[in-house]
Amino acid sequence: MDSNRFISTSISEKEKYEGTVAWQSPSNIALIKYWGKFGVQMPKNPSLSFALSEAHSKTSIAFQSKKSSTAKHHFLFEGKENPAFEKKVIRFIEDLDAIFPFLKQLDLEIASENSFPHSAGIASSASSMSALALCLCSIEQHLIGNLQDENEFFTKASYVARLGSGSACRSVYQGFSVWGEFSELIESSNAYAVPFTFEVHPLFLQLRDSILIVSDKEKKVSSRAGHALMHGHPYAEARIAQSKQNLSWLAAALQQGDTDRFIEVVENEALSLHALMMSSKPWYSLLHPNTLIILDKIRDFREKSGLFICFTLDAGPNVHVLYSTDDEQEVKSFIEKELIEYCVNQNIIHDKMGDGPKRIV
Ligand code: DP6
């Protein structure tokens, strides 16, 4: 990849600039898991996810030419000061200096909020970092006008989001997207995500994802630390090969409407992710006893009912139950009868495949 492709320019010191941009951007759930990185936020293996609908972040940035010699960047989370989040966001923006040189010429008021409670145990980095990246690209387009082309705009937003959080780069598209080099999709890249351009069978275009909140506690080990444990992991090479094979099988299953293959690959990816954590040195596990009870119950229900239903997990104990809109009633009643008792405060977030990010302002 041409590393200068995403580098922007400064703006005139003499002119006065002012404006506001805002984006709503979704969370995503990976079916093929990104686990392990190299260099600057490059993935060791390709991943595939789909954008959610209900779980999203809204971020706005009001910008104006700086009033004093150094630009002021301020951040509010859900309308309030949040020093920990502010530090992370400001640091991220400072690190983007080479890509967006104009940012140090602007005072920025950044405000962000999530549609889901911070304590819901849902990772917010994908939605928040993608919303922020989209806002920064809209400012660039407003000031410099070089991101007119839609494809170039979203590719750059994905590139920038990746630098904030790997999984965030897949959130700038609707439907399925792929991040990381995948030989069957020539446009795929380690530097940004691309839409999954093959024609997807209608069955998989109406996927539902009911997120069973088994625990809402902060994770013991962050994803960042988990990725780092893949360096020197005894199964690292095998994992890379497995993810590529699984992605190839899943890509075919998505096109053919092959639900059996979909289930086999998606559950294998979820369990392999957690197996990698358990076989890291030092080992750790993010699973909760209730997670395992739920997984067993989903398998039993699938065998008895014959319905298309399966699970995936992210780096945590919560279970994402995947099924088709056609079976919504049966699956929801199964969840109510058999699974809800294993959720903390009976907490479930019913989500589905979404339309991707939306510009609000
Ligand atoms: C298990 O994207 O949260 O959800 O790049 O360090 O921010 P950083 O990690 P992050 O890792 C997510 C890992 C995963 C799988 C996935 O989303 O592909």
Coordinates of C-alpha atoms and ligand atoms in Angstrom, one line a residue:
M1 CA 0.0 0.0 0.0
D2 CA 1.2 3.5 -0.8
S3 CA 1.7 4.9 2.8
N4 CA 1.4 8.5 1.6
R5 CA -2.1 7.9 0.2
F6 CA -3.9 9.0 3.4
I7 CA -1.7 12.0 4.3
S8 CA -3.5 15.3 4.1
T9 CA -2.2 18.9 4.1
S10 CA -2.2 21.9 6.4
I11 CA -4.7 24.8 5.9
S12 CA -4.0 28.5 5.6
E13 CA -3.2 30.2 8.8
K14 CA -4.8 33.4 7.6
E15 CA -8.3 32.1 6.9
K16 CA -10.9 31.5 9.6
Y17 CA -12.5 28.1 9.6
E18 CA -15.5 27.0 11.6
G19 CA -18.1 24.2 11.4
T20 CA -19.6 21.1 13.0
V21 CA -19.7 17.5 11.8
A22 CA -21.4 14.5 13.4
W23 CA -21.7 10.8 12.7
Q24 CA -23.5 7.9 14.1
S25 CA -21.5 4.7 13.7
P26 CA -22.4 1.1 14.6
S27 CA -20.7 -1.6 16.6
N28 CA -19.9 -4.8 14.7
I29 CA -19.7 -8.5 15.6
A30 CA -16.9 -10.5 14.1
L31 CA -17.7 -14.0 12.7
I32 CA -14.0 -14.5 11.8
K33 CA -12.0 -13.1 14.7
Y34 CA -9.1 -10.7 14.5
W35 CA -6.7 -11.9 17.2
G36 CA -3.1 -10.8 17.3
K37 CA -1.4 -7.9 15.6
F38 CA 2.0 -6.8 14.2
G39 CA 3.6 -3.4 13.4
V40 CA 1.2 -0.5 13.8
Q41 CA -2.2 -2.0 14.3
M42 CA -1.9 -4.5 11.5
P43 CA -3.8 -7.8 12.0
K44 CA -2.0 -11.1 12.0
N45 CA -5.1 -12.7 10.4
P46 CA -8.0 -11.6 8.3
S47 CA -11.4 -11.1 9.9
L48 CA -15.0 -10.7 8.8
S49 CA -17.9 -9.0 10.7
F50 CA -21.3 -7.5 10.2
A51 CA -22.4 -4.1 11.3
L52 CA -25.1 -4.0 14.1
S53 CA -28.1 -1.7 14.1
E54 CA -29.0 -0.8 17.7
A55 CA -25.5 -0.7 19.3
H56 CA -23.9 2.5 18.0
S57 CA -22.1 5.7 19.0
K58 CA -22.9 9.3 18.1
T59 CA -19.9 11.6 17.9
S60 CA -19.8 15.3 17.0
I61 CA -16.9 17.7 16.5
A62 CA -17.3 21.4 16.5
F63 CA -14.1 22.9 15.0
Q64 CA -12.8 26.5 14.6
S65 CA -9.5 28.1 13.8
K66 CA -7.4 28.0 17.0
K67 CA -7.7 31.0 19.3
S68 CA -4.2 30.8 20.8
S69 CA -0.9 29.5 19.7
T70 CA -1.7 25.9 20.6
A71 CA -4.9 24.3 19.6
K72 CA -7.3 23.2 22.3
H73 CA -9.0 19.8 22.1
H74 CA -11.7 19.0 24.5
F75 CA -13.8 15.9 24.9
L76 CA -17.2 15.2 26.6
F77 CA -18.6 11.7 27.1
E78 CA -22.4 11.5 27.4
G79 CA -22.5 15.2 28.2
K80 CA -20.0 15.0 31.1
E81 CA -16.3 15.3 31.6
N82 CA -14.5 12.0 31.5
P83 CA -10.8 12.4 32.1
A84 CA -9.9 8.8 31.2
F85 CA -11.8 8.8 27.9
E86 CA -10.6 12.3 27.1
K87 CA -7.0 11.3 27.5
K88 CA -7.4 8.4 25.2
V89 CA -9.2 10.5 22.5
I90 CA -6.8 13.5 22.7
R91 CA -3.8 11.1 22.5
F92 CA -5.3 9.4 19.5
I93 CA -5.8 12.8 17.8
E94 CA -2.3 13.9 18.5
D95 CA -0.9 10.6 17.0
L96 CA -2.8 11.5 13.8
D97 CA -0.7 14.6 13.3
A98 CA 1.0 13.3 10.1
I99 CA -2.3 12.2 8.6
F100 CA -4.3 15.3 9.5
P101 CA -1.8 18.1 9.8
F102 CA -4.7 20.6 10.0
L103 CA -5.9 19.3 13.3
K104 CA -3.2 21.2 15.2
Q105 CA -4.5 24.4 13.6
L106 CA -8.0 23.9 15.0
D107 CA -9.7 24.0 18.4
L108 CA -12.0 21.0 18.7
E109 CA -15.0 20.3 20.9
I110 CA -15.6 16.6 20.7
A111 CA -18.7 15.0 22.2
S112 CA -19.6 11.3 22.1
E113 CA -22.4 9.1 23.4
N114 CA -23.3 5.4 23.1
S115 CA -26.7 3.9 22.6
F116 CA -25.9 1.2 25.1
P117 CA -24.9 1.6 28.7
H118 CA -21.1 1.6 29.2
S119 CA -21.6 -1.1 31.8
A120 CA -23.5 -3.5 29.4
G121 CA -20.3 -5.4 28.7
I122 CA -20.4 -4.5 25.0
A123 CA -17.1 -3.2 23.6
S124 CA -17.6 0.4 22.6
S125 CA -14.3 1.0 20.9
A126 CA -15.5 -0.1 17.4
S127 CA -18.4 2.2 17.3
S128 CA -16.8 5.2 19.1
M129 CA -13.5 5.0 17.1
S130 CA -15.2 4.6 13.8
A131 CA -17.6 7.6 14.6
L132 CA -14.6 9.7 15.5
A133 CA -12.7 8.7 12.3
L134 CA -15.7 9.5 10.2
C135 CA -15.9 12.9 11.8
L136 CA -12.3 13.6 11.2
C137 CA -12.6 12.7 7.5
S138 CA -15.7 14.9 7.1
I139 CA -13.6 17.8 8.5
E140 CA -10.9 17.1 6.0
Q141 CA -13.4 17.0 3.2
H142 CA -14.9 20.3 4.4
L143 CA -11.6 22.0 4.6
I144 CA -9.6 20.5 1.8
G145 CA -12.2 18.8 -0.4
N146 CA -10.0 15.8 -1.3
L147 CA -12.3 13.1 -0.1
Q148 CA -15.2 13.7 -2.6
D149 CA -15.0 10.1 -3.8
E150 CA -17.1 8.0 -1.6
N151 CA -14.9 5.0 -1.8
E152 CA -11.8 7.1 -0.9
F153 CA -13.7 8.7 2.0
F154 CA -14.7 5.4 3.6
T155 CA -11.4 3.7 2.9
K156 CA -9.6 6.6 4.7
A157 CA -12.1 6.5 7.6
S158 CA -11.5 2.8 7.9
Y159 CA -7.7 3.3 7.9
V160 CA -8.0 6.0 10.6
A161 CA -10.5 4.0 12.7
R162 CA -8.1 1.0 12.6
L163 CA -5.4 3.1 14.3
G164 CA -7.8 3.8 17.1
S165 CA -9.0 0.2 17.5
G166 CA -8.5 -2.7 15.0
S167 CA -12.1 -3.9 15.0
A168 CA -13.3 -0.3 14.5
C169 CA -12.1 -0.3 10.9
R170 CA -14.9 -2.7 9.9
S171 CA -17.6 -0.5 11.3
V172 CA -17.6 2.1 8.5
Y173 CA -19.6 -0.1 6.2
Q174 CA -23.1 -1.6 6.2
G175 CA -23.5 -5.4 6.1
F176 CA -20.5 -7.6 6.0
S177 CA -16.9 -6.3 5.8
V178 CA -13.5 -7.9 5.7
W179 CA -10.3 -6.5 7.3
G180 CA -6.9 -8.1 6.5
E181 CA -5.4 -9.7 3.4
F182 CA -7.7 -12.4 2.0
S183 CA -6.6 -13.9 -1.3
E184 CA -10.2 -14.3 -2.6
L185 CA -11.0 -10.5 -2.2
I186 CA -8.3 -8.7 -4.2
E187 CA -9.1 -5.3 -2.8
S188 CA -8.7 -6.5 0.9
S189 CA -5.9 -5.0 2.9
N190 CA -4.2 -5.1 6.3
A191 CA -4.4 -1.3 6.5
Y192 CA -8.2 -0.9 6.2
A193 CA -11.4 -2.9 5.9
V194 CA -13.4 -3.3 2.7
P195 CA -17.0 -4.3 2.1
F196 CA -17.6 -7.9 1.4
T197 CA -18.5 -7.5 -2.3
F198 CA -19.7 -11.0 -3.1
E199 CA -23.4 -11.4 -3.5
V200 CA -24.7 -12.6 -0.1
H201 CA -27.6 -15.1 0.0
P202 CA -30.8 -13.3 1.3
L203 CA -30.9 -15.7 4.3
F204 CA -27.8 -13.9 5.8
L205 CA -29.0 -10.4 5.0
Q206 CA -31.6 -10.5 7.8
L207 CA -29.4 -11.8 10.6
R208 CA -30.4 -11.1 14.2
D209 CA -28.0 -10.9 17.1
S210 CA -29.5 -11.2 20.6
I211 CA -26.7 -10.3 23.0
L212 CA -27.0 -12.1 26.3
I213 CA -25.3 -10.1 29.0
V214 CA -23.8 -12.8 31.2
S215 CA -21.6 -10.3 33.0
D216 CA -21.4 -6.5 32.9
K217 CA -18.1 -6.3 34.8
E218 CA -15.0 -4.8 33.3
K219 CA -12.8 -7.5 31.6
K220 CA -9.9 -8.8 33.7
V221 CA -7.6 -8.7 30.6
S222 CA -8.0 -6.1 27.9
S223 CA -8.1 -7.0 24.2
R224 CA -4.9 -5.1 23.7
A225 CA -3.1 -7.4 26.3
G226 CA -4.8 -10.4 24.7
H227 CA -3.5 -9.5 21.2
A228 CA 0.0 -9.1 22.7
L229 CA -0.1 -12.7 24.1
M230 CA -0.3 -14.0 20.5
H231 CA 3.4 -13.1 20.1
G232 CA 5.3 -16.4 20.6
H233 CA 2.0 -18.2 21.2
P234 CA 2.5 -21.9 20.4
Y235 CA -0.5 -22.0 18.1
A236 CA 0.0 -18.6 16.4
E237 CA 0.9 -20.0 12.9
A238 CA -1.9 -22.6 13.1
R239 CA -4.3 -19.9 14.1
I240 CA -3.5 -17.7 11.1
A241 CA -4.0 -20.7 8.8
Q242 CA -7.2 -21.7 10.5
S243 CA -8.7 -18.2 10.2
K244 CA -7.9 -18.1 6.4
Q245 CA -9.5 -21.5 5.9
N246 CA -12.5 -20.5 8.0
L247 CA -12.9 -17.2 6.1
S248 CA -12.7 -19.0 2.8
W249 CA -15.4 -21.5 3.9
L250 CA -17.6 -18.7 5.3
A251 CA -17.3 -16.6 2.2
A252 CA -18.6 -19.5 0.2
A253 CA -21.4 -20.3 2.7
L254 CA -22.6 -16.6 2.7
Q255 CA -22.9 -16.8 -1.1
Q256 CA -24.5 -20.2 -1.2
G257 CA -26.9 -19.8 1.8
D258 CA -25.2 -22.8 3.4
T259 CA -26.4 -22.5 7.1
D260 CA -24.7 -25.7 8.2
R261 CA -21.3 -24.5 7.1
F262 CA -22.0 -21.0 8.6
I263 CA -22.8 -22.5 12.0
E264 CA -19.7 -24.8 11.9
V265 CA -17.3 -22.0 11.1
V266 CA -18.8 -19.3 13.3
E267 CA -18.9 -21.4 16.4
N268 CA -15.4 -22.8 15.7
E269 CA -14.1 -19.2 15.5
A270 CA -15.7 -18.2 18.8
L271 CA -14.4 -21.2 20.7
S272 CA -10.9 -21.0 19.0
L273 CA -10.6 -17.3 20.2
H274 CA -11.2 -18.4 23.8
A275 CA -9.0 -21.5 23.4
L276 CA -6.2 -19.1 22.4
M277 CA -6.6 -17.1 25.6
M278 CA -6.6 -20.3 27.7
S279 CA -3.5 -21.6 26.0
S280 CA -1.6 -18.3 26.2
K281 CA 1.3 -17.9 28.7
P282 CA 0.1 -16.6 31.2
W283 CA -3.2 -18.2 30.5
Y284 CA -6.5 -16.5 31.2
S285 CA -10.2 -17.1 30.6
L286 CA -13.0 -14.6 30.1
L287 CA -15.7 -17.2 30.0
H288 CA -18.2 -17.4 32.8
P289 CA -19.8 -20.7 33.9
N290 CA -23.1 -19.4 32.6
T291 CA -21.5 -18.8 29.2
L292 CA -20.9 -22.6 28.8
I293 CA -24.4 -23.5 30.0
I294 CA -25.9 -21.2 27.4
L295 CA -23.7 -22.6 24.6
D296 CA -24.8 -26.1 25.4
K297 CA -28.5 -25.1 25.5
I298 CA -28.2 -23.4 22.1
R299 CA -26.7 -26.6 20.6
D300 CA -29.5 -28.7 22.2
F301 CA -32.2 -26.4 21.0
R302 CA -30.7 -26.4 17.4
E303 CA -30.7 -30.1 17.4
K304 CA -34.2 -30.4 18.6
S305 CA -35.8 -27.6 16.6
G306 CA -33.8 -27.9 13.4
L307 CA -33.7 -24.0 13.3
F308 CA -30.8 -21.9 12.0
I309 CA -29.4 -20.6 15.3
C310 CA -25.8 -20.4 16.5
F311 CA -23.6 -18.4 18.8
T312 CA -20.6 -16.3 18.7
L313 CA -18.5 -14.7 21.4
D314 CA -16.3 -11.6 21.5
A315 CA -13.5 -11.2 24.0
G316 CA -15.8 -11.6 27.0
P317 CA -18.4 -13.8 28.6
N318 CA -21.4 -12.5 26.8
V319 CA -23.1 -14.6 24.2
H320 CA -24.2 -13.3 20.8
V321 CA -27.1 -15.5 19.6
L322 CA -27.4 -15.4 15.8
Y323 CA -30.5 -16.4 13.9
S324 CA -32.8 -15.4 11.1
T325 CA -35.6 -12.9 11.2
D326 CA -37.9 -15.6 9.9
D327 CA -37.4 -17.5 13.2
E328 CA -37.6 -14.5 15.5
Q329 CA -40.6 -15.6 17.5
E330 CA -39.4 -19.2 18.2
V331 CA -35.9 -18.1 19.1
K332 CA -37.0 -15.2 21.3
S333 CA -39.4 -17.6 23.2
F334 CA -36.5 -20.1 23.6
I335 CA -34.3 -17.3 25.0
E336 CA -37.0 -16.2 27.4
K337 CA -37.7 -19.7 28.6
E338 CA -34.2 -21.2 28.8
L339 CA -31.5 -18.6 28.6
I340 CA -32.6 -15.4 30.3
E341 CA -32.0 -16.8 33.8
Y342 CA -28.3 -17.0 33.1
C343 CA -28.1 -13.3 32.2
V344 CA -27.1 -10.6 34.7
N345 CA -30.3 -8.8 35.7
Q346 CA -32.0 -10.7 32.9
N347 CA -30.3 -8.3 30.5
I348 CA -30.5 -9.0 26.8
I349 CA -29.9 -6.6 23.9
H350 CA -31.8 -7.6 20.8
D351 CA -29.9 -6.3 17.8
K352 CA -29.7 -7.1 14.1
M353 CA -27.7 -6.4 11.0
G354 CA -27.6 -2.7 10.4
D355 CA -27.3 -0.1 7.6
G356 CA -23.9 1.2 8.6
P357 CA -22.9 4.7 9.7
K358 CA -25.0 7.8 9.1
R359 CA -23.8 11.4 8.9
I360 CA -26.0 13.4 11.2
V361 CA -24.5 16.9 10.7
Ligands
DP6_1 C1 -12.2 -10.5 19.9 O1 -10.3 -4.2 18.1 O2 -10.8 -4.4 20.6 O3 -13.4 -8.6 19.3 O4 -7.1 -3.3 18.1 O5 -6.4 -3.5 20.5 O6 -8.4 -2.1 19.9 P1 -7.6 -3.3 19.6 O7 -8.5 -4.6 19.8 P2 -10.0 -4.8 19.4 O8 -10.0 -6.4 19.4 C2 -11.2 -7.1 19.1 C3 -11.0 -8.5 19.1 C4 -12.3 -9.3 18.9 C5 -12.4 -9.9 17.5 C6 -12.8 -9.0 16.4 O9 -13.6 -8.1 16.6 O10 -12.4 -9.3 15.3

